[in-house]
Short mmCIF file of C-alpha atoms and ligand atoms in Angstrom, two decimals:
data_model
loop_
_atom_site.label_atom_id
_atom_site.label_comp_id
_atom_site.label_asym_id
_atom_site.label_seq_id
_atom_site.Cartn_x
_atom_site.Cartn_y
_atom_site.Cartn_z
CA UNK Q 1 1.10 23.15 14.70
CA UNK Q 2 3.81 20.47 14.67
CA UNK Q 3 6.84 21.05 12.44
CA UNK Q 4 7.49 18.41 9.76
CA UNK Q 5 10.40 16.90 11.71
CA UNK Q 6 8.10 16.39 14.70
CA UNK Q 7 5.65 14.24 12.73
CA UNK Q 8 6.32 10.64 13.50
CA UNK Q 9 5.28 8.12 10.87
CA UNK Q 10 5.18 4.40 11.47
CA UNK Q 11 5.64 2.29 8.34
CA UNK Q 12 4.92 -1.45 8.27
CA UNK Q 13 6.41 -3.34 5.30
CA UNK Q 14 5.30 -6.86 4.33
CA UNK Q 15 8.23 -9.18 5.14
CA UNK Q 16 8.87 -10.36 1.58
CA UNK Q 17 11.63 -9.57 -0.90
CA UNK Q 18 9.25 -8.14 -3.49
CA UNK Q 19 7.65 -5.77 -0.95
CA UNK Q 20 10.38 -4.40 1.35
CA UNK Q 21 12.56 -2.37 -1.06
CA UNK Q 22 9.74 -0.25 -2.50
CA UNK Q 23 8.43 0.71 0.94
CA UNK Q 24 11.97 1.42 2.13
CA UNK Q 25 12.50 3.71 -0.87
CA UNK Q 26 9.35 5.58 0.11
CA UNK Q 27 10.44 5.71 3.76
CA UNK Q 28 13.81 7.06 2.75
CA UNK Q 29 12.24 9.76 0.60
CA UNK Q 30 9.80 10.83 3.32
CA UNK Q 31 12.67 10.94 5.80
CA UNK Q 32 14.69 13.13 3.42
CA UNK Q 33 11.73 15.53 3.42
CA UNK Q 34 11.90 15.83 7.20
CA UNK Q 35 9.49 13.26 8.64
CA UNK Q 36 10.64 11.12 11.54
CA UNK Q 37 10.17 7.53 10.34
CA UNK Q 38 9.89 4.35 12.40
CA UNK Q 39 9.90 1.06 10.54
CA UNK Q 40 8.08 -1.75 12.32
CA UNK Q 41 9.34 -5.12 11.08
CA UNK Q 42 8.11 -8.58 11.86
CA UNK Q 43 10.49 -11.02 13.48
CA UNK Q 44 9.66 -13.40 10.65
CA UNK Q 45 12.11 -12.85 7.77
CA UNK Q 46 13.84 -10.19 9.84
CA UNK Q 47 16.66 -8.40 8.09
CA UNK Q 48 18.75 -5.71 9.77
CA UNK Q 49 18.15 -2.72 7.51
CA UNK Q 50 19.51 -0.12 9.93
CA UNK Q 51 23.05 0.08 8.45
CA UNK Q 52 21.55 0.88 5.05
CA UNK Q 53 19.07 3.42 6.41
CA UNK Q 54 20.83 5.21 9.30
CA UNK Q 55 18.24 8.03 9.39
CA UNK Q 56 15.32 5.72 10.14
CA UNK Q 57 14.33 4.07 13.43
CA UNK Q 58 13.68 0.34 13.51
CA UNK Q 59 11.50 -1.77 15.78
CA UNK Q 60 10.60 -5.45 15.69
CA UNK Q 61 7.43 -7.19 16.79
CA UNK Q 62 7.94 -10.74 17.99
CA UNK Q 63 5.40 -12.69 15.99
CA UNK Q 64 7.07 -16.02 16.82
CA UNK Q 65 6.57 -17.30 13.25
CA UNK Q 66 9.33 -19.05 11.37
CA UNK Q 67 10.35 -20.33 7.97
CA UNK Q 68 9.05 -23.77 8.96
CA UNK Q 69 5.59 -22.25 9.66
CA UNK Q 70 5.67 -20.79 6.16
CA UNK Q 71 6.57 -24.20 4.73
CA UNK Q 72 3.93 -26.10 6.69
CA UNK Q 73 1.11 -23.56 6.24
CA UNK Q 74 1.80 -22.42 2.66
CA UNK Q 75 2.16 -18.76 1.70
CA UNK Q 76 -1.53 -17.82 1.70
CA UNK Q 77 -2.39 -19.35 5.07
CA UNK Q 78 0.84 -17.98 6.48
CA UNK Q 79 -0.08 -14.39 5.54
CA UNK Q 80 -3.49 -14.80 7.21
CA UNK Q 81 -1.79 -16.14 10.34
CA UNK Q 82 0.85 -13.41 10.36
CA UNK Q 83 -1.88 -10.76 10.30
CA UNK Q 84 -3.86 -12.23 13.16
CA UNK Q 85 -0.77 -12.78 15.31
CA UNK Q 86 0.63 -9.28 14.73
CA UNK Q 87 -2.51 -7.22 15.38
CA UNK Q 88 -2.42 -7.28 19.22
CA UNK Q 89 1.39 -6.93 19.19
CA UNK Q 90 1.20 -3.74 17.15
CA UNK Q 91 -1.53 -2.38 19.40
CA UNK Q 92 0.72 -2.95 22.40
CA UNK Q 93 3.63 -1.28 20.60
CA UNK Q 94 1.56 1.78 19.66
CA UNK Q 95 0.12 2.08 23.13
CA UNK Q 96 3.65 2.34 24.50
CA UNK Q 97 4.92 4.57 21.66
CA UNK Q 98 2.04 7.00 21.87
CA UNK Q 99 3.70 9.84 19.95
CA UNK Q 100 2.96 8.28 16.56
CA UNK Q 101 1.01 10.54 14.18
CA UNK Q 102 0.41 8.41 11.12
CA UNK Q 103 0.66 4.82 9.84
CA UNK Q 104 1.49 3.55 6.38
CA UNK Q 105 1.18 -0.21 5.95
CA UNK Q 106 1.67 -2.64 3.09
CA UNK Q 107 -1.66 -3.97 1.81
CA UNK Q 108 -0.64 -7.58 2.57
CA UNK Q 109 0.07 -6.82 6.22
CA UNK Q 110 -3.32 -5.27 6.85
CA UNK Q 111 -3.19 -5.77 10.65
CA UNK Q 112 -2.43 -2.06 11.33
CA UNK Q 113 -5.83 -1.08 9.88
CA UNK Q 114 -7.93 -2.10 12.86
CA UNK Q 115 -5.25 -1.06 15.34
CA UNK Q 116 -5.12 2.43 13.82
CA UNK Q 117 -8.91 2.67 13.95
CA UNK Q 118 -8.93 1.63 17.59
CA UNK Q 119 -6.26 4.22 18.40
CA UNK Q 120 -7.84 6.91 16.25
CA UNK Q 121 -4.70 7.24 14.13
CA UNK Q 122 -4.83 8.32 10.48
CA UNK Q 123 -3.48 5.70 8.06
CA UNK Q 124 -2.75 4.91 4.44
CA UNK Q 125 -2.36 1.68 2.51
CA UNK Q 126 0.76 1.10 0.48
CA UNK Q 127 0.50 -1.19 -2.51
CA UNK Q 128 3.74 -2.56 -3.94
CA UNK Q 129 1.66 -3.66 -6.97
CA UNK Q 130 -0.09 -1.98 -9.87
CA UNK Q 131 -3.52 -0.33 -9.60
CA UNK Q 132 -4.66 -2.81 -12.27
CA UNK Q 133 -3.88 -5.59 -9.79
CA UNK Q 134 -5.93 -3.90 -7.04
CA UNK Q 135 -8.91 -3.62 -9.39
CA UNK Q 136 -8.44 -7.17 -10.71
CA UNK Q 137 -8.69 -8.60 -7.18
CA UNK Q 138 -12.10 -6.93 -6.83
CA UNK Q 139 -13.18 -8.22 -10.27
CA UNK Q 140 -12.10 -11.71 -9.19
CA UNK Q 141 -14.02 -11.50 -5.89
CA UNK Q 142 -17.10 -10.14 -7.65
CA UNK Q 143 -17.13 -12.88 -10.30
CA UNK Q 144 -16.51 -15.54 -7.67
CA UNK Q 145 -19.37 -14.24 -5.50
CA UNK Q 146 -21.74 -14.25 -8.48
CA UNK Q 147 -20.66 -17.76 -9.50
CA UNK Q 148 -19.37 -16.47 -12.85
CA UNK Q 149 -15.78 -17.60 -12.50
CA UNK Q 150 -14.98 -20.60 -14.71
CA UNK Q 151 -13.33 -23.48 -12.82
CA UNK Q 152 -9.54 -23.59 -13.27
CA UNK Q 153 -9.87 -26.81 -15.34
CA UNK Q 154 -12.27 -25.22 -17.89
CA UNK Q 155 -9.53 -24.13 -20.27
CA UNK Q 156 -11.63 -22.73 -23.10
CA UNK Q 157 -13.85 -20.70 -20.77
CA UNK Q 158 -10.78 -19.27 -19.08
CA UNK Q 159 -9.69 -17.87 -22.45
CA UNK Q 160 -12.81 -15.68 -22.61
CA UNK Q 161 -12.60 -11.96 -21.87
CA UNK Q 162 -13.86 -10.83 -18.47
CA UNK Q 163 -16.92 -8.64 -19.21
CA UNK Q 164 -16.11 -4.93 -18.79
CA UNK Q 165 -12.49 -5.62 -17.95
CA UNK Q 166 -10.73 -5.42 -21.28
CA UNK Q 167 -8.11 -6.76 -22.17
CA UNK Q 168 -8.11 -9.30 -19.35
CA UNK Q 169 -9.27 -12.88 -19.79
CA UNK Q 170 -10.56 -14.98 -16.90
CA UNK Q 171 -7.19 -16.73 -16.86
CA UNK Q 172 -5.45 -13.39 -16.22
CA UNK Q 173 -7.28 -12.77 -12.93
CA UNK Q 174 -5.00 -13.06 -9.87
CA UNK Q 175 -5.83 -16.53 -8.55
CA UNK Q 176 -3.08 -18.09 -6.45
CA UNK Q 177 -0.92 -21.17 -6.60
CA UNK Q 178 -0.44 -20.96 -2.82
CA UNK Q 179 -3.83 -21.94 -1.34
CA UNK Q 180 -7.57 -22.52 -1.90
CA UNK Q 181 -9.92 -20.07 -3.59
CA UNK Q 182 -12.00 -19.85 -0.43
CA UNK Q 183 -9.00 -18.72 1.67
CA UNK Q 184 -7.82 -16.43 -1.13
CA UNK Q 185 -11.17 -14.61 -1.03
CA UNK Q 186 -10.69 -14.00 2.71
CA UNK Q 187 -7.21 -12.63 2.10
CA UNK Q 188 -8.35 -10.40 -0.77
CA UNK Q 189 -11.28 -9.06 1.24
CA UNK Q 190 -8.81 -7.89 3.86
CA UNK Q 191 -6.28 -6.61 1.34
CA UNK Q 192 -9.01 -4.71 -0.55
CA UNK Q 193 -10.65 -3.22 2.53
CA UNK Q 194 -9.43 0.37 2.11
CA UNK Q 195 -12.32 2.77 2.28
CA UNK Q 196 -11.72 3.91 5.83
CA UNK Q 197 -8.12 4.90 4.98
CA UNK Q 198 -6.90 8.38 4.11
CA UNK Q 199 -5.39 7.34 0.81
CA UNK Q 200 -3.77 4.61 -1.24
CA UNK Q 201 -0.14 4.79 -2.34
CA UNK Q 202 0.85 2.76 -5.41
CA UNK Q 203 4.35 1.95 -6.58
CA UNK Q 204 3.19 2.80 -10.07
CA UNK Q 205 2.92 5.77 -12.37
CA UNK Q 206 0.10 7.66 -14.04
CA UNK Q 207 1.97 7.34 -17.31
CA UNK Q 208 1.64 3.55 -17.05
CA UNK Q 209 -1.92 3.03 -15.92
CA UNK Q 210 -3.89 6.25 -15.52
CA UNK Q 211 -7.24 4.56 -16.23
CA UNK Q 212 -6.73 1.94 -13.49
CA UNK Q 213 -5.60 4.65 -11.08
CA UNK Q 214 -8.82 6.60 -11.83
CA UNK Q 215 -10.84 3.39 -11.33
CA UNK Q 216 -9.16 2.84 -7.96
CA UNK Q 217 -9.95 6.40 -6.96
CA UNK Q 218 -13.62 5.93 -7.91
CA UNK Q 219 -13.86 2.56 -6.25
CA UNK Q 220 -12.37 3.42 -2.88
CA UNK Q 221 -13.32 7.11 -2.85
CA UNK Q 222 -9.99 8.18 -1.37
CA UNK Q 223 -7.02 9.91 -3.01
CA UNK Q 224 -4.69 7.55 -4.88
CA UNK Q 225 -1.00 8.43 -5.07
CA UNK Q 226 0.91 6.78 -7.94
CA UNK Q 227 4.44 7.61 -6.78
CA UNK Q 228 6.53 5.04 -8.64
CA UNK Q 229 8.71 3.54 -9.78
CA UNK Q 230 10.10 4.26 -6.32
CA UNK Q 231 13.53 2.79 -7.09
CA UNK Q 232 14.02 5.69 -9.53
CA UNK Q 233 13.91 8.32 -6.80
CA UNK Q 234 17.33 9.00 -5.39
CA UNK Q 235 17.09 7.47 -1.99
CA UNK Q 236 19.61 7.68 0.79
CA UNK Q 237 19.98 3.93 1.12
CA UNK Q 238 19.15 0.74 -0.70
CA UNK Q 239 17.95 -2.54 0.74
CA UNK Q 240 20.36 -5.39 1.25
CA UNK Q 241 19.47 -8.19 -1.14
CA UNK Q 242 18.12 -11.62 -0.26
CA UNK Q 243 21.26 -13.33 -1.54
CA UNK Q 244 24.77 -12.18 -2.39
CA UNK Q 245 24.72 -10.53 -5.77
CA UNK Q 246 27.14 -12.18 -8.20
CA UNK Q 247 28.57 -9.09 -9.82
CA UNK Q 248 30.92 -11.06 -12.07
CA UNK Q 249 28.00 -11.52 -14.46
CA UNK Q 250 28.45 -7.83 -15.37
CA UNK Q 251 31.97 -8.64 -16.60
CA UNK Q 252 30.50 -11.44 -18.69
CA UNK Q 253 27.91 -9.02 -20.11
CA UNK Q 254 30.75 -6.65 -21.08
CA UNK Q 255 31.93 -9.31 -23.55
CA UNK Q 256 28.54 -9.60 -25.29
CA UNK Q 257 27.23 -7.59 -28.20
CA UNK Q 258 24.68 -4.83 -27.67
CA UNK Q 259 21.08 -6.09 -27.26
CA UNK Q 260 22.17 -9.68 -27.84
CA UNK Q 261 21.73 -11.35 -24.44
CA UNK Q 262 18.60 -12.71 -22.81
CA UNK Q 263 18.45 -12.33 -19.02
CA UNK Q 264 16.31 -14.94 -17.22
CA UNK Q 265 15.11 -14.55 -13.65
CA UNK Q 266 11.94 -15.66 -11.87
CA UNK Q 267 12.16 -13.39 -8.82
CA UNK Q 268 12.48 -14.38 -5.19
CA UNK Q 269 9.62 -16.86 -4.67
CA UNK Q 270 8.61 -18.72 -7.85
CA UNK Q 271 9.51 -22.41 -7.96
CA UNK Q 272 10.27 -24.23 -11.20
CA UNK Q 273 9.52 -27.85 -12.09
CA UNK Q 274 12.56 -29.91 -13.06
CA UNK Q 275 11.14 -30.51 -16.55
CA UNK Q 276 10.64 -26.77 -17.09
CA UNK Q 277 14.24 -26.04 -16.12
CA UNK Q 278 15.41 -28.78 -18.49
CA UNK Q 279 13.36 -27.44 -21.40
CA UNK Q 280 14.53 -23.91 -20.64
CA UNK Q 281 18.17 -25.05 -20.65
CA UNK Q 282 17.82 -26.83 -24.00
CA UNK Q 283 15.82 -23.97 -25.54
CA UNK Q 284 18.59 -21.57 -24.57
CA UNK Q 285 21.18 -23.87 -26.12
CA UNK Q 286 19.15 -24.06 -29.34
CA UNK Q 287 18.55 -20.29 -29.53
CA UNK Q 288 22.24 -19.60 -30.17
CA UNK Q 289 21.94 -16.31 -28.25
CA UNK Q 290 23.99 -15.39 -25.17
CA UNK Q 291 22.05 -15.91 -21.93
CA UNK Q 292 22.40 -14.95 -18.28
CA UNK Q 293 20.24 -17.21 -16.11
CA UNK Q 294 19.48 -16.73 -12.39
CA UNK Q 295 18.81 -20.07 -10.68
CA UNK Q 296 18.06 -19.40 -7.01
CA UNK Q 297 19.27 -22.10 -4.64
CA UNK Q 298 16.41 -24.55 -4.04
CA UNK Q 299 14.17 -23.00 -6.70
CA UNK Q 300 13.99 -26.12 -8.86
CA UNK Q 301 11.59 -28.52 -7.16
CA UNK Q 302 13.36 -31.70 -6.03
CA UNK Q 303 16.84 -30.61 -7.18
CA UNK Q 304 19.54 -29.33 -4.86
CA UNK Q 305 22.20 -28.97 -7.57
CA UNK Q 306 22.27 -28.29 -11.31
CA UNK Q 307 23.91 -31.63 -12.15
CA UNK Q 308 20.70 -32.85 -13.78
CA UNK Q 309 21.01 -30.28 -16.59
CA UNK Q 310 22.20 -31.88 -19.85
CA UNK Q 311 25.83 -32.03 -20.96
CA UNK Q 312 25.08 -29.85 -24.01
CA UNK Q 313 23.91 -27.07 -21.72
CA UNK Q 314 26.96 -27.33 -19.48
CA UNK Q 315 29.17 -27.28 -22.54
CA UNK Q 316 27.48 -24.06 -23.75
CA UNK Q 317 28.12 -22.42 -20.39
CA UNK Q 318 31.72 -23.68 -20.32
CA UNK Q 319 32.30 -22.16 -23.77
CA UNK Q 320 31.10 -18.78 -22.48
CA UNK Q 321 27.82 -18.32 -24.37
CA UNK Q 322 25.86 -18.78 -21.17
CA UNK Q 323 26.32 -17.62 -17.56
CA UNK Q 324 24.47 -18.98 -14.53
CA UNK Q 325 24.25 -17.18 -11.17
CA UNK Q 326 22.36 -17.76 -7.92
CA UNK Q 327 21.35 -14.10 -7.66
CA UNK Q 328 22.13 -11.17 -9.95
CA UNK Q 329 22.41 -7.40 -9.43
CA UNK Q 330 19.20 -7.20 -11.43
CA UNK Q 331 18.82 -3.45 -11.85
CA UNK Q 332 22.41 -3.14 -13.09
CA UNK Q 333 21.97 -6.13 -15.39
CA UNK Q 334 18.84 -4.66 -16.95
CA UNK Q 335 20.60 -1.35 -17.53
CA UNK Q 336 23.51 -3.06 -19.32
CA UNK Q 337 23.66 -2.35 -23.06
CA UNK Q 338 24.17 -6.07 -23.85
CA UNK Q 339 20.79 -7.12 -22.44
CA UNK Q 340 18.29 -7.31 -25.27
CA UNK Q 341 15.45 -9.06 -23.43
CA UNK Q 342 14.24 -10.20 -20.02
CA UNK Q 343 12.56 -13.57 -19.44
CA UNK Q 344 10.60 -13.15 -16.24
CA UNK Q 345 7.66 -14.31 -14.11
CA UNK Q 346 6.22 -10.77 -14.11
CA UNK Q 347 6.64 -9.79 -10.48
CA UNK Q 348 5.74 -6.10 -10.33
CA UNK Q 349 9.22 -4.96 -9.25
CA UNK Q 350 10.80 -6.81 -12.14
CA UNK Q 351 8.26 -5.29 -14.54
CA UNK Q 352 9.03 -1.78 -13.26
CA UNK Q 353 12.78 -2.40 -13.42
CA UNK Q 354 12.45 -3.70 -16.97
CA UNK Q 355 10.28 -0.76 -18.03
CA UNK Q 356 12.62 1.79 -16.48
CA UNK Q 357 15.53 0.22 -18.39
CA UNK Q 358 13.69 0.05 -21.73
CA UNK Q 359 14.08 -3.74 -21.97
CA UNK Q 360 11.29 -5.82 -23.61
CA UNK Q 361 10.20 -9.02 -21.88
CA UNK Q 362 9.13 -12.61 -22.27
CA UNK Q 363 6.47 -13.16 -19.60
CA UNK Q 364 5.86 -16.47 -17.91
CA UNK Q 365 3.52 -15.70 -14.97
CA UNK Q 366 3.08 -18.26 -12.19
CA UNK Q 367 0.61 -16.87 -9.70
CA UNK Q 368 -1.41 -13.92 -8.37
CA UNK Q 369 -0.67 -10.46 -9.75
CA UNK Q 370 1.94 -11.83 -12.17
CA UNK Q 371 -0.90 -12.82 -14.52
CA UNK Q 372 -2.30 -9.30 -14.49
CA UNK Q 373 1.16 -7.79 -15.04
CA UNK Q 374 1.87 -10.15 -17.93
CA UNK Q 375 -1.31 -8.99 -19.67
CA UNK Q 376 -0.42 -5.34 -19.07
CA UNK Q 377 3.04 -5.89 -20.55
CA UNK Q 378 1.88 -7.91 -23.56
CA UNK Q 379 -1.48 -6.29 -24.43
CA UNK Q 380 -1.53 -2.79 -22.97
CA UNK Q 381 2.05 -1.56 -23.34
CA UNK Q 382 2.90 -4.24 -25.96
CA UNK Q 383 6.49 -4.53 -24.79
CA UNK Q 384 6.40 -8.28 -24.12
CA UNK Q 385 5.64 -11.73 -25.47
CA UNK Q 386 3.61 -13.99 -23.19
CA UNK Q 387 4.41 -17.70 -22.92
CA UNK Q 388 1.34 -19.85 -22.28
CA UNK Q 389 0.91 -23.56 -21.74
CA UNK Q 390 3.64 -26.11 -21.22
CA UNK Q 391 7.20 -24.96 -21.63
CA UNK Q 392 9.09 -26.82 -24.37
CA UNK Q 393 12.55 -26.22 -25.76
CA UNK Q 394 11.16 -25.24 -29.19
CA UNK Q 395 8.93 -22.63 -27.55
CA UNK Q 396 11.87 -21.22 -25.57
CA UNK Q 397 14.05 -21.05 -28.69
CA UNK Q 398 11.33 -19.37 -30.75
CA UNK Q 399 10.46 -16.82 -28.03
CA UNK Q 400 14.13 -15.82 -27.61
CA UNK Q 401 14.54 -15.43 -31.36
CA UNK Q 402 11.32 -13.38 -31.64
CA UNK Q 403 12.47 -11.00 -28.93
CA UNK Q 404 16.19 -10.69 -29.63
CA UNK Q 405 16.51 -11.23 -33.37
CA UNK Q 406 13.20 -10.70 -35.21
CA UNK Q 407 11.65 -7.45 -36.34
CA UNK Q 408 8.83 -7.99 -33.84
CA UNK Q 409 11.41 -7.74 -31.01
CA UNK Q 410 12.90 -4.59 -32.49
CA UNK Q 411 9.44 -2.97 -32.45
CA UNK Q 412 8.88 -4.05 -28.85
CA UNK Q 413 12.23 -2.58 -27.86
CA UNK Q 414 11.29 0.71 -29.51
CA UNK Q 415 8.03 0.80 -27.52
CA UNK Q 416 9.91 -0.22 -24.35
CA UNK Q 417 12.34 2.68 -24.79
CA UNK Q 418 9.39 5.05 -25.31
CA UNK Q 419 7.85 3.82 -22.06
CA UNK Q 420 11.17 4.19 -20.25
CA UNK Q 421 11.34 7.84 -21.36
CA UNK Q 422 7.80 8.47 -20.10
CA UNK Q 423 8.59 6.89 -16.74
CA UNK Q 424 11.82 8.90 -16.45
CA UNK Q 425 9.84 12.09 -17.11
CA UNK Q 426 7.29 11.13 -14.44
CA UNK Q 427 9.91 11.00 -11.67
CA UNK Q 428 11.56 14.30 -12.63
CA UNK Q 429 10.60 17.59 -10.95
CA UNK Q 430 7.15 18.45 -12.26
CA UNK Q 431 6.49 14.90 -13.49
CA UNK Q 432 3.36 13.02 -12.41
CA UNK Q 433 5.01 10.69 -9.86
CA UNK Q 434 7.10 13.49 -8.43
CA UNK Q 435 3.99 15.67 -8.06
CA UNK Q 436 2.09 12.77 -6.55
CA UNK Q 437 4.80 12.35 -3.90
CA UNK Q 438 4.47 16.05 -3.05
CA UNK Q 439 0.68 15.77 -2.81
CA UNK Q 440 1.14 12.76 -0.55
CA UNK Q 441 3.41 14.79 1.75
CA UNK Q 442 0.86 17.63 1.91
CA UNK Q 443 -1.90 15.16 2.67
CA UNK Q 444 0.08 13.59 5.52
CA UNK Q 445 0.88 17.07 6.86
CA UNK Q 446 -2.77 18.11 6.82
CA UNK Q 447 -3.95 14.85 8.39
CA UNK Q 448 -1.42 15.13 11.19
CA UNK Q 449 -1.53 18.90 11.78
CA UNK Q 450 -4.08 18.74 14.55
CA UNK Q 451 -3.01 15.45 16.02
CA UNK Q 452 -0.91 16.92 18.78
CA UNK Q 453 -4.11 18.28 20.28
CA UNK Q 454 -6.04 15.05 19.78
CA UNK Q 455 -6.15 12.55 22.55
CA UNK Q 456 -5.77 9.02 21.33
CA UNK Q 457 -8.94 7.25 22.03
CA UNK Q 458 -8.04 3.70 22.98
CA UNK Q 459 -11.15 1.57 22.65
N1 UDP V 501 16.13 -9.68 -7.91
C1 UDP V 501 17.49 -9.45 -7.84
N2 UDP V 501 18.32 -10.40 -8.33
C2 UDP V 501 17.87 -11.55 -8.89
C3 UDP V 501 16.49 -11.77 -8.96
C4 UDP V 501 15.64 -10.81 -8.47
O1 UDP V 501 17.93 -8.42 -7.34
O2 UDP V 501 18.70 -12.37 -9.30
C5 UDP V 501 15.22 -8.65 -7.35
C6 UDP V 501 14.56 -7.87 -8.46
O3 UDP V 501 15.40 -6.80 -8.87
C7 UDP V 501 13.26 -7.43 -7.83
C8 UDP V 501 12.99 -8.48 -6.76
O4 UDP V 501 14.18 -9.25 -6.63
O5 UDP V 501 13.41 -6.16 -7.24
C9 UDP V 501 11.87 -9.44 -7.16
O6 UDP V 501 10.66 -8.80 -7.01
P1 UDP V 501 9.44 -9.08 -7.98
O7 UDP V 501 8.30 -8.22 -7.56
O8 UDP V 501 9.86 -8.96 -9.40
O9 UDP V 501 9.11 -10.62 -7.77
P2 UDP V 501 8.82 -11.51 -6.46
O10 UDP V 501 10.13 -11.91 -5.93
O11 UDP V 501 8.02 -10.67 -5.49
O12 UDP V 501 8.06 -12.68 -7.01
#
């Protein structure tokens, strides 16, 4: 039987900011347990991670796709293209590197699935999202196939609850802003095609969504490993960020009172309309609370600079009540005692980071799984307020006051701290996520134990 250090695992992350760090945290943990890990990256969005993870091996497949392909195709079509381009390239790679025992791939880069089947290699899917999101994609596909999905213009019908999927409304299902429904169904069919795998790994925790994890287990009939939040496991390295982190915002936070500041960030992809940014700016001015706002370069549609923001807003920043950065050290910001609330688009990483810091949220989902996460935060864990409809300054002001000043916000913070304690317990020795990681390791060991004697059957 092979020793653990002789087992070679290939891991394929999806080349997006919200996906890479969680898989790298898992890779780092598995490496610390003795596995030999090779990370296969796409040339698209390539980032040299080797200095941060010296114990891992890195390989690149030359997909030939660029940022301009992403712009011209749109995100959804681009992901479909990336998968079809990469499949033969990975097969070639694995035919040359024929000592690989196991593959773990991100659900959005599903191209390793068929390659692994062809090469008779055991595999697992890694989901950087919640189990609720995985189930919600299937609910969406099912309703769409049966013709039960209200059109996106039918506002009142979209408010209705999805039958047998409490507490989600039709409007909470993960439709996309990045392509047509028809193409989305093709993507989701591929993303949700998991039955032939040996397991599903979720960057989530049993203490957050045990019922959805059980549903996933029933649906796909394979073991599900909720091993998150992965950033809470001490890993050897951490991923370099998309942009330079402006750490001086931490000094600004030092000057603010405990639980007084609202932190606003919409993740790495969401784009904001000019009018929304304007209303947000004025709402923050009117709220009278300190604010730290991340405005990514180019994230406001049609605006290259912030000169269009009103004088009153600039004055507020100049006087020190507000601070604007291009990119923040988000995990450190959320852990700072001055941060009383987090205004966010509900990307899953941001949700997990907020939960693990005990910070309540204001949710403003844009697309896909963000809608599902917003509902989880506001109606399952009840640690968030959800903003719906058009953003106006009065709405911004009121939401900030509700979260930071009102009794309602205090109650949400209490629940958020309770959730943080549960999540902390889950990653400690004996906790559910910790145990799940150990079960995952045993499963990989058992699936690879006889591989050395197996001949790879190239079809
Ligand atoms: N992030 C950060 N600094 C920022 C904004 C975001 O470090 O100023 C990080 C954040 O901590 C999170 C990731 O970017 O880990 C965003 O991932 P998420 O899933 O929340 O959203 P996405 O970018 O995928 O929409």
